[in-house]
Backbone as JSON Lines, residues from 0, in Angstrom:
{"i":0,"aa":"M","n":[-32.54,123.35,61.9],"ca":[-31.95,124.06,60.78],"c":[-30.81,124.93,61.28]}
{"i":1,"aa":"G","n":[-29.7,124.95,60.54],"ca":[-28.52,125.7,60.95],"c":[-28.66,127.18,60.65]}
{"i":2,"aa":"L","n":[-27.72,127.92,61.17],"ca":[-27.7,129.35,60.94],"c":[-27.28,129.65,59.5]}
{"i":3,"aa":"T","n":[-27.86,130.71,58.95],"ca":[-27.44,131.16,57.63],"c":[-26.26,132.11,57.79]}
{"i":4,"aa":"T","n":[-25.6,132.39,56.68],"ca":[-24.48,133.33,56.71],"c":[-24.95,134.68,57.25]}
{"i":5,"aa":"Q","n":[-26.13,135.12,56.81],"ca":[-26.65,136.4,57.28],"c":[-26.9,136.39,58.79]}
{"i":6,"aa":"D","n":[-27.4,135.28,59.32],"ca":[-27.61,135.16,60.77],"c":[-26.28,135.3,61.51]}
{"i":7,"aa":"I","n":[-25.27,134.63,60.98],"ca":[-23.94,134.68,61.62],"c":[-23.37,136.08,61.55]}
{"i":8,"aa":"L","n":[-23.53,136.75,60.4],"ca":[-23.03,138.12,60.27],"c":[-23.73,139.06,61.25]}
{"i":9,"aa":"K","n":[-25.02,138.85,61.47],"ca":[-25.75,139.67,62.45],"c":[-25.18,139.45,63.85]}
{"i":10,"aa":"K","n":[-24.89,138.19,64.18],"ca":[-24.3,137.9,65.49],"c":[-22.94,138.58,65.62]}
{"i":11,"aa":"I","n":[-22.13,138.49,64.57],"ca":[-20.8,139.12,64.59],"c":[-20.94,140.62,64.8]}
{"i":12,"aa":"N","n":[-21.85,141.26,64.08],"ca":[-22.05,142.71,64.24],"c":[-22.46,143.06,65.67]}
{"i":13,"aa":"Y","n":[-23.34,142.26,66.26],"ca":[-23.78,142.5,67.63],"c":[-22.59,142.37,68.59]}
{"i":14,"aa":"I","n":[-21.82,141.31,68.43],"ca":[-20.68,141.08,69.33],"c":[-19.64,142.18,69.17]}
{"i":15,"aa":"E","n":[-19.38,142.6,67.92],"ca":[-18.4,143.67,67.7],"c":[-18.87,144.99,68.3]}
{"i":16,"aa":"A","n":[-20.16,145.27,68.23],"ca":[-20.7,146.48,68.86],"c":[-20.53,146.4,70.37]}
{"i":17,"aa":"D","n":[-20.78,145.22,70.93],"ca":[-20.6,145.01,72.36],"c":[-19.14,145.18,72.77]}
{"i":18,"aa":"M","n":[-18.23,144.67,71.93],"ca":[-16.79,144.84,72.22],"c":[-16.42,146.31,72.23]}
{"i":19,"aa":"E","n":[-16.96,147.07,71.3],"ca":[-16.65,148.5,71.24],"c":[-17.14,149.21,72.5]}
{"i":20,"aa":"I","n":[-18.31,148.83,72.98],"ca":[-18.82,149.41,74.23],"c":[-17.87,149.1,75.38]}
{"i":21,"aa":"H","n":[-17.39,147.86,75.44],"ca":[-16.47,147.48,76.52],"c":[-15.11,148.18,76.38]}
{"i":22,"aa":"R","n":[-14.69,148.45,75.16],"ca":[-13.44,149.23,74.98],"c":[-13.62,150.63,75.56]}
{"i":23,"aa":"Q","n":[-14.8,151.21,75.35],"ca":[-15.07,152.53,75.9],"c":[-15.16,152.48,77.42]}
{"i":24,"aa":"I","n":[-15.7,151.4,77.95],"ca":[-15.81,151.23,79.4],"c":[-14.43,151.24,80.05]}
{"i":25,"aa":"I","n":[-13.46,150.62,79.38],"ca":[-12.09,150.58,79.93],"c":[-11.59,151.98,80.24]}
{"i":26,"aa":"F","n":[-11.88,152.93,79.35],"ca":[-11.41,154.3,79.56],"c":[-12.09,154.99,80.74]}
{"i":27,"aa":"S","n":[-13.24,154.49,81.14],"ca":[-13.94,155.1,82.27],"c":[-13.59,154.46,83.61]}
{"i":28,"aa":"I","n":[-12.87,153.35,83.58],"ca":[-12.49,152.67,84.82],"c":[-11.27,153.38,85.42]}
{"i":29,"aa":"P","n":[-11.33,153.73,86.69],"ca":[-10.15,154.35,87.32],"c":[-8.92,153.45,87.17]}
{"i":30,"aa":"S","n":[-7.79,154.06,86.89],"ca":[-6.57,153.29,86.6],"c":[-6.11,152.43,87.78]}
{"i":31,"aa":"D","n":[-6.5,152.78,88.99],"ca":[-6.09,151.97,90.14],"c":[-7.0,150.75,90.34]}
{"i":32,"aa":"N","n":[-8.05,150.63,89.55],"ca":[-8.96,149.48,89.65],"c":[-8.54,148.42,88.63]}
{"i":33,"aa":"K","n":[-7.37,147.83,88.88],"ca":[-6.78,146.87,87.95],"c":[-7.65,145.64,87.73]}
{"i":34,"aa":"Q","n":[-8.33,145.18,88.77],"ca":[-9.17,143.99,88.64],"c":[-10.3,144.22,87.63]}
{"i":35,"aa":"E","n":[-10.93,145.36,87.73],"ca":[-12.03,145.68,86.81],"c":[-11.51,145.82,85.37]}
{"i":36,"aa":"I","n":[-10.35,146.43,85.22],"ca":[-9.73,146.56,83.89],"c":[-9.43,145.18,83.32]}
{"i":37,"aa":"E","n":[-8.83,144.31,84.15],"ca":[-8.51,142.95,83.7],"c":[-9.76,142.17,83.33]}
{"i":38,"aa":"N","n":[-10.81,142.3,84.12],"ca":[-12.07,141.61,83.81],"c":[-12.65,142.08,82.47]}
{"i":39,"aa":"T","n":[-12.61,143.37,82.25],"ca":[-13.13,143.92,81.0],"c":[-12.29,143.47,79.81]}
{"i":40,"aa":"L","n":[-10.97,143.47,79.98],"ca":[-10.08,143.0,78.9],"c":[-10.32,141.52,78.61]}
{"i":41,"aa":"R","n":[-10.53,140.75,79.66],"ca":[-10.81,139.32,79.49],"c":[-12.12,139.12,78.71]}
{"i":42,"aa":"L","n":[-13.11,139.92,79.04],"ca":[-14.4,139.84,78.35],"c":[-14.25,140.2,76.86]}
{"i":43,"aa":"I","n":[-13.47,141.22,76.57],"ca":[-13.21,141.6,75.18],"c":[-12.51,140.46,74.45]}
{"i":44,"aa":"S","n":[-11.55,139.84,75.11],"ca":[-10.83,138.72,74.51],"c":[-11.77,137.55,74.21]}
{"i":45,"aa":"Q","n":[-12.68,137.27,75.12],"ca":[-13.66,136.2,74.9],"c":[-14.55,136.52,73.71]}
{"i":46,"aa":"K","n":[-14.93,137.77,73.59],"ca":[-15.78,138.18,72.47],"c":[-15.03,138.08,71.15]}
{"i":47,"aa":"K","n":[-13.73,138.41,71.17],"ca":[-12.92,138.24,69.96],"c":[-12.87,136.78,69.55]}
{"i":48,"aa":"D","n":[-12.75,135.9,70.53],"ca":[-12.75,134.46,70.25],"c":[-14.09,134.02,69.65]}
{"i":49,"aa":"Q","n":[-15.19,134.57,70.17],"ca":[-16.51,134.25,69.62],"c":[-16.6,134.67,68.15]}
{"i":50,"aa":"V","n":[-16.11,135.86,67.85],"ca":[-16.13,136.35,66.47],"c":[-15.29,135.44,65.58]}
{"i":51,"aa":"A","n":[-14.12,135.04,66.06],"ca":[-13.26,134.14,65.27],"c":[-13.98,132.82,64.97]}
{"i":52,"aa":"K","n":[-14.67,132.27,65.96],"ca":[-15.41,131.01,65.75],"c":[-16.55,131.2,64.76]}
{"i":53,"aa":"L","n":[-17.24,132.32,64.86],"ca":[-18.33,132.59,63.93],"c":[-17.8,132.78,62.5]}
{"i":54,"aa":"R","n":[-16.66,133.43,62.37],"ca":[-16.04,133.59,61.05],"c":[-15.67,132.23,60.47]}
{"i":55,"aa":"T","n":[-15.2,131.33,61.32],"ca":[-14.87,129.98,60.87],"c":[-16.12,129.27,60.37]}
{"i":56,"aa":"Q","n":[-17.24,129.48,61.07],"ca":[-18.51,128.89,60.62],"c":[-18.89,129.4,59.23]}
{"i":57,"aa":"I","n":[-18.72,130.7,59.01],"ca":[-19.02,131.25,57.68],"c":[-18.13,130.6,56.63]}
{"i":58,"aa":"K","n":[-16.86,130.46,56.95],"ca":[-15.92,129.86,56.0],"c":[-16.33,128.43,55.65]}
{"i":59,"aa":"E","n":[-16.86,127.71,56.63],"ca":[-17.28,126.33,56.41],"c":[-18.57,126.22,55.6]}
{"i":60,"aa":"I","n":[-19.56,127.07,55.91],"ca":[-20.86,126.93,55.24],"c":[-20.95,127.7,53.92]}
{"i":61,"aa":"D","n":[-20.11,128.74,53.76],"ca":[-20.18,129.55,52.53],"c":[-18.81,130.14,52.22]}
{"i":62,"aa":"P","n":[-17.9,129.31,51.7],"ca":[-16.52,129.77,51.44],"c":[-16.46,131.0,50.52]}
{"i":63,"aa":"E","n":[-17.35,131.07,49.53],"ca":[-17.34,132.22,48.62],"c":[-17.68,133.51,49.36]}
{"i":64,"aa":"E","n":[-18.69,133.45,50.22],"ca":[-19.06,134.64,50.99],"c":[-17.93,135.02,51.95]}
{"i":65,"aa":"F","n":[-17.3,134.03,52.53],"ca":[-16.17,134.3,53.43],"c":[-15.06,135.04,52.68]}
{"i":66,"aa":"E","n":[-14.73,134.58,51.48],"ca":[-13.69,135.23,50.68],"c":[-14.09,136.66,50.33]}
{"i":67,"aa":"R","n":[-15.37,136.86,50.03],"ca":[-15.86,138.21,49.72],"c":[-15.72,139.12,50.94]}
{"i":68,"aa":"I","n":[-16.06,138.6,52.1],"ca":[-15.93,139.38,53.34],"c":[-14.47,139.76,53.58]}
{"i":69,"aa":"V","n":[-13.58,138.79,53.44],"ca":[-12.15,139.06,53.64],"c":[-11.66,140.11,52.64]}
{"i":70,"aa":"R","n":[-12.1,139.99,51.39],"ca":[-11.7,140.95,50.36],"c":[-12.15,142.37,50.74]}
{"i":71,"aa":"F","n":[-13.39,142.49,51.24],"ca":[-13.89,143.8,51.66],"c":[-13.14,144.33,52.88]}
{"i":72,"aa":"E","n":[-12.84,143.47,53.82],"ca":[-12.09,143.91,55.01],"c":[-10.71,144.41,54.61]}
{"i":73,"aa":"E","n":[-10.05,143.69,53.71],"ca":[-8.72,144.1,53.25],"c":[-8.8,145.42,52.49]}
{"i":74,"aa":"A","n":[-9.8,145.54,51.61],"ca":[-9.95,146.78,50.84],"c":[-10.29,147.95,51.75]}
{"i":75,"aa":"S","n":[-11.13,147.71,52.75],"ca":[-11.49,148.76,53.7],"c":[-10.26,149.22,54.49]}
{"i":76,"aa":"A","n":[-9.45,148.27,54.93],"ca":[-8.22,148.62,55.66],"c":[-7.28,149.41,54.76]}
{"i":77,"aa":"K","n":[-7.17,148.99,53.5],"ca":[-6.3,149.71,52.56],"c":[-6.83,151.12,52.31]}
{"i":78,"aa":"F","n":[-8.15,151.26,52.19],"ca":[-8.75,152.58,51.98],"c":[-8.48,153.48,53.19]}
{"i":79,"aa":"K","n":[-8.62,152.94,54.4],"ca":[-8.34,153.72,55.61],"c":[-6.89,154.15,55.65]}
{"i":80,"aa":"K","n":[-5.98,153.25,55.24],"ca":[-4.56,153.59,55.21],"c":[-4.31,154.72,54.21]}
{"i":81,"aa":"L","n":[-4.93,154.61,53.04],"ca":[-4.8,155.67,52.04],"c":[-5.34,156.99,52.57]}
{"i":82,"aa":"A","n":[-6.45,156.92,53.3],"ca":[-7.06,158.13,53.86],"c":[-6.13,158.8,54.86]}
{"i":83,"aa":"S","n":[-5.31,158.02,55.55],"ca":[-4.37,158.62,56.51],"c":[-3.16,159.2,55.79]}
{"i":84,"aa":"E","n":[-2.87,158.71,54.58],"ca":[-1.71,159.19,53.83],"c":[-2.05,160.36,52.92]}
{"i":85,"aa":"K","n":[-3.22,160.3,52.3],"ca":[-3.65,161.36,51.38],"c":[-4.49,162.36,52.15]}
{"i":86,"aa":"K","n":[-4.53,163.55,51.63],"ca":[-5.4,164.55,52.24],"c":[-6.66,164.64,51.39]}
{"i":87,"aa":"F","n":[-7.67,163.88,51.79],"ca":[-8.93,163.92,51.06],"c":[-9.66,165.2,51.42]}
{"i":88,"aa":"K","n":[-10.11,165.92,50.4],"ca":[-10.88,167.13,50.67],"c":[-12.37,166.91,50.47]}
{"i":89,"aa":"E","n":[-12.72,165.75,49.92],"ca":[-14.13,165.4,49.72],"c":[-14.28,163.89,49.83]}
{"i":90,"aa":"I","n":[-15.2,163.44,50.66],"ca":[-15.47,162.01,50.83],"c":[-16.99,161.8,50.75]}
{"i":91,"aa":"I","n":[-17.38,160.85,49.9],"ca":[-18.8,160.53,49.76],"c":[-18.95,159.03,49.93]}
{"i":92,"aa":"A","n":[-19.81,158.64,50.86],"ca":[-20.06,157.22,51.13],"c":[-21.51,156.88,50.8]}
{"i":93,"aa":"L","n":[-21.71,155.69,50.31],"ca":[-23.05,155.2,50.02],"c":[-23.84,155.1,51.32]}
{"i":94,"aa":"S","n":[-25.06,155.6,51.29],"ca":[-25.95,155.48,52.44],"c":[-27.39,155.48,51.93]}
{"i":95,"aa":"E","n":[-28.32,155.37,52.83],"ca":[-29.73,155.39,52.43],"c":[-30.1,156.7,51.76]}
{"i":96,"aa":"S","n":[-29.46,157.78,52.17],"ca":[-29.81,159.1,51.64],"c":[-28.78,159.64,50.64]}
{"i":97,"aa":"Q","n":[-27.73,158.89,50.39],"ca":[-26.65,159.38,49.52],"c":[-26.2,158.27,48.58]}
{"i":98,"aa":"E","n":[-26.28,158.51,47.27],"ca":[-25.73,157.53,46.34],"c":[-24.25,157.81,46.16]}
{"i":99,"aa":"C","n":[-23.54,156.8,45.69],"ca":[-22.1,156.93,45.49],"c":[-21.79,156.39,44.09]}
{"i":100,"aa":"I","n":[-21.67,157.3,43.14],"ca":[-21.36,156.93,41.76],"c":[-20.29,157.89,41.26]}
{"i":101,"aa":"L","n":[-19.23,157.33,40.7],"ca":[-18.2,158.16,40.08],"c":[-18.49,158.19,38.59]}
{"i":102,"aa":"K","n":[-18.76,159.37,38.07],"ca":[-19.08,159.53,36.64],"c":[-17.8,159.91,35.9]}
{"i":103,"aa":"L","n":[-17.48,159.09,34.91],"ca":[-16.25,159.29,34.15],"c":[-16.55,160.01,32.84]}
{"i":104,"aa":"K","n":[-15.54,160.68,32.3],"ca":[-15.71,161.44,31.06],"c":[-15.96,160.54,29.86]}
{"i":105,"aa":"N","n":[-15.59,159.27,29.95],"ca":[-15.85,158.34,28.84],"c":[-17.29,157.81,28.88]}
{"i":106,"aa":"N","n":[-18.13,158.44,29.68],"ca":[-19.56,158.11,29.86],"c":[-19.81,156.87,30.7]}
{"i":107,"aa":"D","n":[-18.78,156.27,31.27],"ca":[-18.97,155.17,32.21],"c":[-19.36,155.75,33.57]}
{"i":108,"aa":"S","n":[-20.13,154.98,34.32],"ca":[-20.47,155.32,35.7],"c":[-20.04,154.16,36.57]}
{"i":109,"aa":"L","n":[-19.36,154.47,37.65],"ca":[-18.85,153.44,38.55],"c":[-19.56,153.53,39.9]}
{"i":110,"aa":"P","n":[-20.54,152.64,40.15],"ca":[-21.16,152.61,41.47],"c":[-20.11,152.23,42.51]}
{"i":111,"aa":"C","n":[-20.19,152.83,43.68],"ca":[-19.15,152.59,44.68],"c":[-19.72,152.63,46.09]}
{"i":112,"aa":"L","n":[-18.91,152.14,47.01],"ca":[-19.25,152.23,48.43],"c":[-18.76,153.55,49.0]}
{"i":113,"aa":"V","n":[-17.54,153.95,48.58],"ca":[-16.94,155.21,49.02],"c":[-16.13,155.78,47.87]}
{"i":114,"aa":"K","n":[-16.17,157.09,47.73],"ca":[-15.28,157.78,46.79],"c":[-14.73,159.0,47.5]}
{"i":115,"aa":"A","n":[-13.47,159.29,47.22],"ca":[-12.82,160.42,47.9],"c":[-11.9,161.14,46.93]}
{"i":116,"aa":"K","n":[-11.92,162.45,46.99],"ca":[-11.09,163.29,46.13],"c":[-10.0,163.92,46.98]}
{"i":117,"aa":"D","n":[-8.75,163.8,46.51],"ca":[-7.65,164.39,47.28],"c":[-7.33,165.78,46.76]}
{"i":118,"aa":"E","n":[-6.34,166.41,47.37],"ca":[-5.99,167.79,47.04],"c":[-5.5,167.96,45.61]}
{"i":119,"aa":"S","n":[-4.95,166.88,45.02],"ca":[-4.45,166.97,43.65],"c":[-5.55,166.74,42.62]}
{"i":120,"aa":"G","n":[-6.76,166.41,43.08],"ca":[-7.88,166.17,42.18],"c":[-8.07,164.71,41.82]}
{"i":121,"aa":"E","n":[-7.21,163.83,42.36],"ca":[-7.33,162.4,42.09],"c":[-8.45,161.81,42.93]}
{"i":122,"aa":"W","n":[-9.22,160.89,42.33],"ca":[-10.3,160.22,43.02],"c":[-9.89,158.81,43.39]}
{"i":123,"aa":"T","n":[-10.17,158.4,44.62],"ca":[-9.94,157.04,45.09],"c":[-11.31,156.45,45.4]}
{"i":124,"aa":"V","n":[-11.56,155.24,44.88],"ca":[-12.89,154.63,44.95],"c":[-12.8,153.23,45.53]}
{"i":125,"aa":"L","n":[-13.71,152.9,46.44],"ca":[-13.88,151.53,46.93],"c":[-15.14,150.99,46.25]}
{"i":126,"aa":"T","n":[-14.96,149.96,45.39],"ca":[-16.07,149.44,44.59],"c":[-16.86,148.37,45.35]}
{"i":127,"aa":"F","n":[-17.98,147.99,44.76],"ca":[-18.81,146.92,45.33],"c":[-18.11,145.57,45.25]}
{"i":128,"aa":"D","n":[-17.1,145.47,44.4],"ca":[-16.33,144.22,44.28],"c":[-15.19,144.15,45.29]}
{"i":129,"aa":"G","n":[-15.06,145.19,46.12],"ca":[-13.99,145.21,47.11],"c":[-12.66,145.64,46.52]}
{"i":130,"aa":"E","n":[-12.7,146.35,45.4],"ca":[-11.48,146.85,44.78],"c":[-11.29,148.32,45.12]}
{"i":131,"aa":"I","n":[-10.03,148.73,45.15],"ca":[-9.72,150.15,45.29],"c":[-9.17,150.6,43.95]}
{"i":132,"aa":"R","n":[-9.79,151.61,43.4],"ca":[-9.36,152.15,42.1],"c":[-9.09,153.64,42.26]}
{"i":133,"aa":"T","n":[-8.18,154.12,41.44],"ca":[-7.9,155.56,41.44],"c":[-8.08,156.1,40.03]}
{"i":134,"aa":"Y","n":[-8.54,157.32,39.95],"ca":[-8.76,158.0,38.68],"c":[-8.23,159.42,38.8]}
{"i":135,"aa":"S","n":[-7.56,159.86,37.76],"ca":[-7.08,161.24,37.76],"c":[-8.27,162.17,37.61]}
{"i":136,"aa":"G","n":[-8.1,163.4,38.02],"ca":[-9.17,164.38,37.88],"c":[-9.59,164.56,36.44]}
{"i":137,"aa":"D","n":[-8.66,164.36,35.49],"ca":[-8.97,164.5,34.07],"c":[-9.92,163.42,33.56]}
{"i":138,"aa":"E","n":[-10.0,162.29,34.26],"ca":[-10.86,161.18,33.83],"c":[-12.29,161.31,34.37]}
{"i":139,"aa":"V","n":[-12.48,162.18,35.35],"ca":[-13.76,162.25,36.07],"c":[-14.58,163.43,35.59]}
{"i":140,"aa":"E","n":[-15.87,163.16,35.38],"ca":[-16.83,164.2,35.02],"c":[-17.18,164.98,36.28]}
{"i":141,"aa":"I","n":[-17.2,166.28,36.19],"ca":[-17.48,167.09,37.37],"c":[-18.97,167.36,37.49]}
């Protein structure tokens, strides 16, 4: 039996965590130890290739899930870019101990992954659909 999308995603998460560890290792290697730096960079490159192959597997076995993943990655990158441009004074992310719902004055509630309020009172939200939405402070229930 082949791997499921969830199995592949778990492998990707493990490999990405390992790559992050190796990125940190690079900073601890003395700069005159070029061979060790090159070996570590080569290992990171190999791990990136593994992730790319696993992503291709997801695309082949579950194209819809692959598109959803890409949509979330793009939205996450856009949210990070917005966070660097705007001065968020409040950020709330969904977690096991924290819900993330933006309550609007029209009585709608918007479940979200992340919501952030900037200095002007505008709210920026990353939804479960991978969309980024903004709402003026006047639209949001306090």
